[in-house]
Amino acid sequence: MDGFLELAKRIANVVRGWDDVVVVGHYDADGITSTAILVSALEQMGKEVRFINLKQLYTDDIERIQDMGEHFIFADLGVGQLPTLRRSFGKPFVVLDHHQIPKGEDYPLLLHPHFFGLDGAHEISGAGVAYALARVLTGDISLAPVAVVGAVGDVQLVRGALTGYNRDVVLRDAIASGKVFAYRDLALYGRASRPLPYMFVYSSDPVLPGLTANEDAVFDLLRRAGIEYVREGVWISYVDLNEEEKRHLFTELALYLSRAGWSEEKIAKLIGEVYELTDEDLHSPLRDVREYATLLNACGRHGRPEVGVHVAMGDRDRWYSEALKLLHEHREALRRGIEWVEKYGIEDYGNFYFFHARSFIPASLVGIVAGMVYGSGIVPPDRPIVGMAYEEEGFVKVSARASSSLVRKGLDLAEAMRRAAAHVGGEAGGHRPAAGARIPRGAEEEFLRELDEVIGEQLT
Ligand SMILES: [Mn+2]
């Protein structure tokens, strides 16, 4: 880790000499927070900054962004395209990334956890790498809470808590800044902004047997726990409960789930570390870090990542209300997507489960839908899941997700997708448990056959 900081300092010295900087970030929550952190830091330093967030750094994108400014920092992307970047840019650029590095790639201004024994899938996200540089540049820890949002948005939690650099540096600084508190509690989604009963009714990760999608059973459960969920005519949220109410509720919930066949261990996993931003309203979708990350993802996936960047930089006005609209659209689109997969989608492809959503699911949501289908138990986690959807201009987006136990058995989706994509003239990137690719339309069958073969090899 010392080496990581040393390299961050060397890169900071290069960036200090730049007046005009373009930040090119990934378009998901991790990339949006990475961008916000860097833009904030560079603006603080009085530099001229512009930014753009991209779905992927495809070859045509690299050409398109060249004249946006003088110097470039790539955040949460770039490591897969180093050869192309070096060919296209006549001068030095900085790459801050945590995605898997294609074998043999290195570059003097690449800050990447891989070279310092840090795991880029669980211990540090793109936002953590961006924060490492920003912290050296400005010495300011007030950007750390945004990096916590990035790490959680990148699904880096291990057994329900941040770990590694995410914990030792990012979370520690975030708590020291006074803007974040972390504690162990029932870690269901929507604990801050959803009416209490609907936190259970809408729970999809995990699905709570008998409670998810069953309002009456949830109302009963709350009554048995002695909890009034409407107070003075207003729905309360989970975060409104006091400690005693939370204890009663958990006891009833545990009893209910164990009757439904859940093991003690599985029930205990419902408790995790939760992260709250103390400056945000108690019921705002920005209060709980998981919900905040969803809001940023919604902006990116619906083609408006810049809205998310402004929110992550502190806007709570015009950009924020725009973000709320996108969040609403996002939820609707995901609901429709999951419903579609559940009804028509899943095929057994031998070494993985497969669905092809064509135009029913937007390409930018296919990975989230695959992950939710997987997490919700619609398919068992004994094999990976692979989803496809049409992208513009004759391409197909592919997203693959797998459980950590499969990764422990030797599965590497980033490598498998890269090999299968290369086979049909496509591009790919990602991590062992989650990876994406873009391939030409019509090449799906050939791609799938190759992918099936590689995954089969990895798992034997
Ligand atoms: Mn990332």
mmCIF file of C-alpha atoms and ligand atoms in Angstrom, residues 26 28 30-31 76 98-99 125-126 154 431, ligand 1:
data_model
loop_
_atom_site.group_PDB
_atom_site.id
_atom_site.type_symbol
_atom_site.label_atom_id
_atom_site.label_comp_id
_atom_site.label_asym_id
_atom_site.label_seq_id
_atom_site.Cartn_x
_atom_site.Cartn_y
_atom_site.Cartn_z
ATOM 1 C CA HIS A 26 -17.386 5.447 -16.327
ATOM 2 C CA ASP A 28 -22.139 3.872 -13.282
ATOM 3 C CA ASP A 30 -18.636 4.158 -9.085
ATOM 4 C CA GLY A 31 -17.583 6.091 -12.194
ATOM 5 C CA ASP A 76 -13.006 3.874 -13.370
ATOM 6 C CA HIS A 98 -9.610 -1.006 -10.688
ATOM 7 C CA HIS A 99 -10.958 -3.311 -13.399
ATOM 8 C CA SER A 125 -13.287 0.659 -6.294
ATOM 9 C CA GLY A 126 -12.719 3.288 -8.946
ATOM 10 C CA ASP A 154 -19.698 -1.081 -7.053
ATOM 11 C CA HIS A 431 -14.043 -8.557 -12.841
HETATM 12 MN MN MN B 1 -15.953 0.585 -10.807
#
